[in-house]
């Protein structure tokens, strides 16, 4: 049995790698090929397209890459046809995968499609849920998504959040501040100047800058003049967290990982002005970070756009450290909402069973 896979960003690649590892460990003669990254490749995915060429952020970036992505979709479609692949796993990456889903179903009538971690249509507008009806199976990782899809007469599969299998609360003994600029080029270029200002202002503090890949080092030339910062790439997040008292993280999946590891954080986000205006018009929810969305309460402060500047971040860092007991209690309540039993194994078993 062979699955074609399609993801486009670091977080999707991570979730896909968990699935592939679980399947490969317990089932023979199951292969994976398609669009993924380094983590999935290590677990046995044959890479047709590396995601480093695909990572995009926001509405304007999607438009700029539209022609390129459309060409890629037809290339993948032809590969699936030529190799008579009957199962496809789409992971996140809604800007591409939703269109790809529709194309696949229109072109190959007997193909079976699993959409694992579908786009957050409960945030961006319920009309988009209609496009997801093309999928044979919707596999979600947050409990409220089950009720959302049920309201639209779609049976969503839910076993828990996969991160709870891997991320347990870490005992922290260090006093460093962890800086996480994100995985996309646009995010990194937007946040590094802000981080540099914080490092310069707080010379008595020690910082760790965690990057996603060696390719991101080219954006850090200015940081070489500071002796209060260490740049890390390969070290696992949970091993870094034990040395830290606090983090400042670009909004994304990483904020949920930080919460599950028990590290108090400040969520930051900067984007182009047009993306901000479009997002503000479409977005219909009070929070942008996953921990806050899970609890429907502020666990981590969110500093977005004009609020995302060095002095303001520094002010909130102080507030967070003054309110640790309250934040830690909220983190624990959040964890209870997304826990499951053998979560990744359950999703993996479902894929293999229904893919036959």
Short mmCIF file of C-alpha atoms in Angstrom, two decimals:
data_model
loop_
_atom_site.label_atom_id
_atom_site.label_comp_id
_atom_site.label_asym_id
_atom_site.label_seq_id
_atom_site.Cartn_x
_atom_site.Cartn_y
_atom_site.Cartn_z
CA UNK A 1 0.00 0.00 0.00
CA UNK A 2 1.32 3.42 -0.94
CA UNK A 3 0.27 6.88 0.25
CA UNK A 4 0.99 10.12 -1.58
CA UNK A 5 1.58 12.87 1.01
CA UNK A 6 1.34 16.65 0.71
CA UNK A 7 2.38 19.20 3.28
CA UNK A 8 4.10 22.55 2.90
CA UNK A 9 5.49 23.87 6.17
CA UNK A 10 7.66 22.79 9.10
CA UNK A 11 4.75 22.11 11.47
CA UNK A 12 2.96 19.91 8.94
CA UNK A 13 6.19 18.05 8.22
CA UNK A 14 6.60 17.36 11.94
CA UNK A 15 3.07 15.96 12.31
CA UNK A 16 3.49 13.88 9.16
CA UNK A 17 6.78 12.47 10.46
CA UNK A 18 5.03 11.26 13.62
CA UNK A 19 2.43 9.41 11.51
CA UNK A 20 4.97 7.84 9.17
CA UNK A 21 7.19 6.69 12.02
CA UNK A 22 4.25 5.05 13.79
CA UNK A 23 3.03 3.29 10.64
CA UNK A 24 6.51 2.10 9.62
CA UNK A 25 7.20 0.71 13.10
CA UNK A 26 4.11 -1.51 13.11
CA UNK A 27 3.11 -2.25 9.52
CA UNK A 28 5.00 -3.84 6.64
CA UNK A 29 4.70 -2.89 2.98
CA UNK A 30 3.33 0.61 3.58
CA UNK A 31 5.19 3.32 1.65
CA UNK A 32 4.97 7.10 1.54
CA UNK A 33 5.99 9.42 -1.28
CA UNK A 34 5.36 13.08 -2.06
CA UNK A 35 5.77 16.60 -0.75
CA UNK A 36 7.40 16.85 2.66
CA UNK A 37 10.49 17.96 4.54
CA UNK A 38 13.56 16.72 6.33
CA UNK A 39 11.77 15.23 9.36
CA UNK A 40 9.42 13.11 7.26
CA UNK A 41 12.26 12.07 4.97
CA UNK A 42 14.17 10.74 7.98
CA UNK A 43 11.19 8.56 8.85
CA UNK A 44 10.99 7.06 5.36
CA UNK A 45 9.07 9.41 3.05
CA UNK A 46 10.38 9.47 -0.51
CA UNK A 47 10.64 13.16 -1.34
CA UNK A 48 9.42 14.43 -4.71
CA UNK A 49 9.34 18.07 -3.60
CA UNK A 50 11.07 19.56 -0.57
CA UNK A 51 8.90 21.96 1.42
CA UNK A 52 11.68 24.55 1.72
CA UNK A 53 10.69 25.79 -1.73
CA UNK A 54 7.03 25.99 -0.79
CA UNK A 55 6.75 27.81 2.56
CA UNK A 56 4.52 30.86 2.14
CA UNK A 57 2.72 33.11 4.58
CA UNK A 58 -0.31 35.29 4.13
CA UNK A 59 -2.55 36.27 1.26
CA UNK A 60 -0.15 38.29 -0.87
CA UNK A 61 2.51 35.57 -0.78
CA UNK A 62 -0.04 32.99 -1.94
CA UNK A 63 -0.96 35.21 -4.90
CA UNK A 64 2.70 35.70 -5.85
CA UNK A 65 3.27 31.94 -5.95
CA UNK A 66 -0.07 30.99 -7.51
CA UNK A 67 1.30 30.03 -10.94
CA UNK A 68 4.16 28.01 -9.43
CA UNK A 69 1.83 26.14 -7.03
CA UNK A 70 -0.72 25.41 -9.76
CA UNK A 71 2.01 23.88 -11.92
CA UNK A 72 3.15 21.76 -8.96
CA UNK A 73 -0.40 20.53 -8.31
CA UNK A 74 -0.65 19.18 -11.86
CA UNK A 75 2.80 17.59 -11.58
CA UNK A 76 1.74 15.75 -8.42
CA UNK A 77 -1.55 14.74 -10.02
CA UNK A 78 0.27 13.22 -12.99
CA UNK A 79 2.64 11.32 -10.68
CA UNK A 80 -0.30 9.88 -8.75
CA UNK A 81 -1.97 8.79 -12.00
CA UNK A 82 1.22 7.31 -13.48
CA UNK A 83 1.92 5.32 -10.31
CA UNK A 84 -1.71 4.33 -9.72
CA UNK A 85 -1.68 5.60 -6.13
CA UNK A 86 -5.08 5.28 -4.49
CA UNK A 87 -4.50 6.98 -1.10
CA UNK A 88 -3.50 10.59 -0.43
CA UNK A 89 -2.74 12.25 2.91
CA UNK A 90 -2.99 16.05 2.99
CA UNK A 91 -1.44 17.66 6.06
CA UNK A 92 -2.37 21.25 6.95
CA UNK A 93 -1.12 23.79 4.31
CA UNK A 94 -4.63 24.87 3.39
CA UNK A 95 -3.57 27.54 0.87
CA UNK A 96 -2.45 24.75 -1.46
CA UNK A 97 -4.00 21.52 -0.21
CA UNK A 98 -7.65 22.60 -0.38
CA UNK A 99 -7.28 23.36 -4.11
CA UNK A 100 -5.26 20.18 -4.58
CA UNK A 101 -8.00 18.19 -2.85
CA UNK A 102 -10.61 19.48 -5.29
CA UNK A 103 -8.36 18.82 -8.28
CA UNK A 104 -7.68 15.23 -7.19
CA UNK A 105 -11.34 14.39 -6.69
CA UNK A 106 -12.31 15.89 -10.05
CA UNK A 107 -9.57 14.03 -11.92
CA UNK A 108 -9.44 10.64 -10.13
CA UNK A 109 -12.86 9.34 -9.10
CA UNK A 110 -11.71 6.34 -7.03
CA UNK A 111 -8.97 8.08 -5.03
CA UNK A 112 -9.24 8.11 -1.24
CA UNK A 113 -8.18 11.32 0.52
CA UNK A 114 -7.35 11.78 4.20
CA UNK A 115 -7.12 15.42 5.30
CA UNK A 116 -5.08 15.41 8.50
CA UNK A 117 -5.14 18.77 10.32
CA UNK A 118 -7.44 20.63 7.91
CA UNK A 119 -7.29 24.44 7.67
CA UNK A 120 -8.86 26.36 10.53
CA UNK A 121 -12.13 27.13 8.79
CA UNK A 122 -13.73 27.75 12.18
CA UNK A 123 -11.53 30.87 12.30
CA UNK A 124 -11.33 32.03 8.71
CA UNK A 125 -14.95 31.56 7.68
CA UNK A 126 -17.36 28.64 7.69
CA UNK A 127 -18.06 28.86 3.96
CA UNK A 128 -14.69 27.24 3.32
CA UNK A 129 -15.90 24.02 4.95
CA UNK A 130 -17.75 23.18 1.72
CA UNK A 131 -14.44 22.66 -0.09
CA UNK A 132 -13.42 20.10 2.53
CA UNK A 133 -16.37 17.85 1.69
CA UNK A 134 -14.24 16.46 -1.14
CA UNK A 135 -12.12 14.67 1.48
CA UNK A 136 -13.11 11.12 2.41
CA UNK A 137 -11.86 11.58 5.95
CA UNK A 138 -11.26 14.71 8.03
CA UNK A 139 -8.80 14.03 10.87
CA UNK A 140 -8.67 16.85 13.43
CA UNK A 141 -6.45 17.46 16.46
CA UNK A 142 -8.55 19.79 18.62
CA UNK A 143 -11.72 18.71 20.45
CA UNK A 144 -13.95 21.62 19.43
CA UNK A 145 -13.36 20.81 15.76
CA UNK A 146 -15.46 17.63 16.11
CA UNK A 147 -18.53 19.68 17.07
CA UNK A 148 -17.80 22.25 14.39
CA UNK A 149 -17.76 19.67 11.61
CA UNK A 150 -20.74 17.81 13.08
CA UNK A 151 -22.71 21.05 12.73
CA UNK A 152 -21.92 20.84 9.01
CA UNK A 153 -22.83 17.13 8.80
CA UNK A 154 -19.21 16.02 8.51
CA UNK A 155 -17.92 13.24 10.73
CA UNK A 156 -14.46 14.35 11.91
CA UNK A 157 -12.01 11.80 13.33
CA UNK A 158 -10.43 12.83 16.65
CA UNK A 159 -8.18 10.90 19.06
CA UNK A 160 -6.45 13.81 20.84
CA UNK A 161 -3.60 16.18 20.07
CA UNK A 162 -0.46 14.34 18.87
CA UNK A 163 1.85 16.68 20.78
CA UNK A 164 0.58 15.30 24.09
CA UNK A 165 2.30 12.01 23.21
CA UNK A 166 5.67 13.74 23.06
CA UNK A 167 5.61 16.96 25.08
CA UNK A 168 5.50 16.60 28.85
CA UNK A 169 6.16 19.32 31.38
CA UNK A 170 9.90 19.94 31.68
CA UNK A 171 11.68 20.76 34.92
CA UNK A 172 13.27 24.15 34.34
CA UNK A 173 16.45 25.13 36.15
CA UNK A 174 17.87 27.80 33.82
CA UNK A 175 17.36 31.54 33.60
CA UNK A 176 17.69 32.22 29.86
CA UNK A 177 15.16 33.79 27.50
CA UNK A 178 14.28 31.75 24.42
CA UNK A 179 13.60 33.62 21.17
CA UNK A 180 11.68 31.83 18.40
CA UNK A 181 11.31 33.85 15.16
CA UNK A 182 9.27 31.22 13.25
CA UNK A 183 10.06 28.90 10.34
CA UNK A 184 8.98 30.99 7.35
CA UNK A 185 11.38 33.44 5.73
CA UNK A 186 8.93 36.33 6.02
CA UNK A 187 8.41 35.72 9.73
CA UNK A 188 12.12 35.48 10.45
CA UNK A 189 12.96 38.70 8.59
CA UNK A 190 10.16 40.53 10.39
CA UNK A 191 11.06 39.38 13.91
CA UNK A 192 14.86 39.33 14.02
CA UNK A 193 15.24 43.15 14.16
CA UNK A 194 12.82 43.23 17.11
CA UNK A 195 14.72 40.44 18.84
CA UNK A 196 18.02 42.24 18.26
CA UNK A 197 16.67 45.37 19.95
CA UNK A 198 15.58 43.31 22.98
CA UNK A 199 19.00 41.65 23.23
CA UNK A 200 20.68 45.05 23.04
CA UNK A 201 18.36 46.55 25.69
CA UNK A 202 18.69 43.66 28.15
CA UNK A 203 22.43 43.13 28.20
CA UNK A 204 22.37 41.46 31.63
CA UNK A 205 20.07 38.68 30.38
CA UNK A 206 21.17 35.59 28.48
CA UNK A 207 19.29 34.65 25.31
CA UNK A 208 18.90 31.61 23.07
CA UNK A 209 17.83 32.13 19.46
CA UNK A 210 16.36 28.89 18.08
CA UNK A 211 16.31 28.61 14.29
CA UNK A 212 14.60 25.96 12.21
CA UNK A 213 17.40 25.24 9.74
CA UNK A 214 20.96 26.17 8.75
CA UNK A 215 19.52 28.17 5.86
CA UNK A 216 18.20 30.71 8.38
CA UNK A 217 21.69 31.59 9.62
CA UNK A 218 22.12 34.08 6.78
CA UNK A 219 19.66 36.40 8.52
CA UNK A 220 21.65 36.51 11.77
CA UNK A 221 24.83 38.39 10.80
CA UNK A 222 23.95 41.30 13.11
CA UNK A 223 23.81 38.99 16.13
CA UNK A 224 27.52 38.12 16.03
CA UNK A 225 28.43 41.31 17.91
CA UNK A 226 26.45 40.30 21.02
CA UNK A 227 27.96 38.06 23.66
CA UNK A 228 24.69 37.45 25.54
CA UNK A 229 23.09 35.25 22.87
CA UNK A 230 23.54 31.66 21.71
CA UNK A 231 22.16 30.54 18.34
CA UNK A 232 20.86 26.96 18.23
CA UNK A 233 19.53 24.90 15.33
CA UNK A 234 19.65 21.15 15.91
CA UNK A 235 18.93 20.86 19.63
CA UNK A 236 15.43 19.64 20.54
CA UNK A 237 13.03 22.19 21.97
CA UNK A 238 12.43 20.24 25.19
CA UNK A 239 16.19 20.17 25.89
CA UNK A 240 16.40 23.94 25.38
CA UNK A 241 13.37 24.74 27.55
CA UNK A 242 15.02 23.29 30.67
CA UNK A 243 17.58 26.15 30.49
CA UNK A 244 14.96 28.90 30.14
CA UNK A 245 12.64 30.98 32.31
CA UNK A 246 10.62 32.50 29.47
CA UNK A 247 10.17 32.55 25.70
CA UNK A 248 9.13 35.05 23.05
CA UNK A 249 7.67 33.10 20.14
CA UNK A 250 6.20 33.90 16.75
CA UNK A 251 2.62 32.64 16.61
CA UNK A 252 2.31 29.12 15.25
CA UNK A 253 2.34 25.49 16.32
CA UNK A 254 5.41 26.19 18.44
CA UNK A 255 3.27 28.04 21.00
CA UNK A 256 1.35 24.84 21.79
CA UNK A 257 4.62 22.93 22.14
CA UNK A 258 5.89 25.56 24.58
CA UNK A 259 2.71 25.40 26.64
CA UNK A 260 2.82 21.60 26.87
CA UNK A 261 6.47 21.82 27.95
CA UNK A 262 5.40 24.32 30.64
CA UNK A 263 7.41 27.34 29.50
CA UNK A 264 5.68 30.72 30.07
CA UNK A 265 5.71 32.64 26.80
CA UNK A 266 4.80 35.79 24.94
CA UNK A 267 3.30 35.32 21.48
CA UNK A 268 4.35 37.82 18.84
CA UNK A 269 3.42 38.32 15.21
CA UNK A 270 4.30 40.76 12.45
CA UNK A 271 3.04 40.60 8.89
CA UNK A 272 2.67 42.87 5.87
CA UNK A 273 0.07 45.59 6.26
CA UNK A 274 -2.19 44.24 3.51
CA UNK A 275 -2.14 40.75 5.07
CA UNK A 276 -3.00 42.31 8.40
CA UNK A 277 -5.98 44.21 6.97
CA UNK A 278 -7.32 41.17 5.13
CA UNK A 279 -6.73 38.94 8.15
CA UNK A 280 -8.42 41.41 10.49
CA UNK A 281 -11.45 41.48 8.20
CA UNK A 282 -11.72 37.68 7.86
CA UNK A 283 -10.57 36.54 11.31
CA UNK A 284 -13.56 35.97 13.58
CA UNK A 285 -11.97 34.95 16.86
CA UNK A 286 -10.36 36.73 19.79
CA UNK A 287 -7.02 34.86 19.96
CA UNK A 288 -4.42 33.75 17.43
CA UNK A 289 -2.23 31.38 19.49
CA UNK A 290 -3.24 27.76 19.98
CA UNK A 291 -2.92 27.61 23.79
CA UNK A 292 -5.25 30.59 24.16
CA UNK A 293 -7.67 29.15 21.61
CA UNK A 294 -7.77 25.78 23.39
CA UNK A 295 -8.63 27.34 26.75
CA UNK A 296 -10.58 30.27 25.28
CA UNK A 297 -8.66 32.44 27.71
CA UNK A 298 -5.36 34.30 27.70
CA UNK A 299 -2.57 32.02 28.85
CA UNK A 300 0.13 33.80 26.88
CA UNK A 301 -0.02 37.53 26.02
CA UNK A 302 -0.38 38.17 22.27
CA UNK A 303 1.44 41.16 20.80
CA UNK A 304 0.47 41.61 17.17
CA UNK A 305 1.55 44.08 14.49
CA UNK A 306 2.01 47.57 16.05
CA UNK A 307 2.05 46.06 19.58
CA UNK A 308 4.94 43.82 18.56
CA UNK A 309 7.81 46.16 19.42
CA UNK A 310 10.77 45.67 21.73
CA UNK A 311 9.82 47.89 24.68
CA UNK A 312 6.29 46.49 24.80
CA UNK A 313 7.57 42.92 24.69
CA UNK A 314 10.00 43.69 27.51
CA UNK A 315 7.16 45.11 29.60
CA UNK A 316 5.09 41.96 29.12
CA UNK A 317 8.07 39.74 29.90
CA UNK A 318 8.20 41.33 33.34
CA UNK A 319 4.43 40.86 33.83
CA UNK A 320 4.60 37.18 32.87
CA UNK A 321 7.40 36.49 35.35
CA UNK A 322 5.36 38.22 38.08
CA UNK A 323 2.34 35.97 37.44
CA UNK A 324 3.86 32.51 37.02
CA UNK A 325 1.51 30.53 39.35
CA UNK A 326 -1.60 31.73 37.49
CA UNK A 327 -0.05 31.02 34.07
CA UNK A 328 1.11 27.55 35.11
CA UNK A 329 -2.38 26.66 36.36
CA UNK A 330 -3.91 27.75 33.04
CA UNK A 331 -1.33 25.70 31.12
CA UNK A 332 -2.29 22.58 33.09
CA UNK A 333 -5.99 23.16 32.40
CA UNK A 334 -5.20 23.53 28.72
CA UNK A 335 -3.27 20.26 28.64
CA UNK A 336 -6.23 18.34 30.07
CA UNK A 337 -8.42 19.58 27.23
CA UNK A 338 -6.26 18.10 24.45
CA UNK A 339 -4.85 14.91 26.00
CA UNK A 340 -5.56 11.50 24.52
CA UNK A 341 -4.28 7.94 24.77
CA UNK A 342 -1.64 6.76 22.24
CA UNK A 343 -2.79 9.57 19.97
CA UNK A 344 -0.40 9.16 17.03
CA UNK A 345 -0.79 5.38 17.01
CA UNK A 346 -4.56 5.81 16.84
CA UNK A 347 -4.35 8.10 13.81
CA UNK A 348 -1.80 5.79 12.17
CA UNK A 349 -3.97 2.71 12.70
CA UNK A 350 -6.95 4.54 11.24
CA UNK A 351 -4.98 5.46 8.10
CA UNK A 352 -3.81 1.92 7.46
CA UNK A 353 -7.21 0.37 8.18
CA UNK A 354 -9.16 2.73 5.93
CA UNK A 355 -6.46 2.89 3.26
CA UNK A 356 -6.73 -0.80 2.42
#
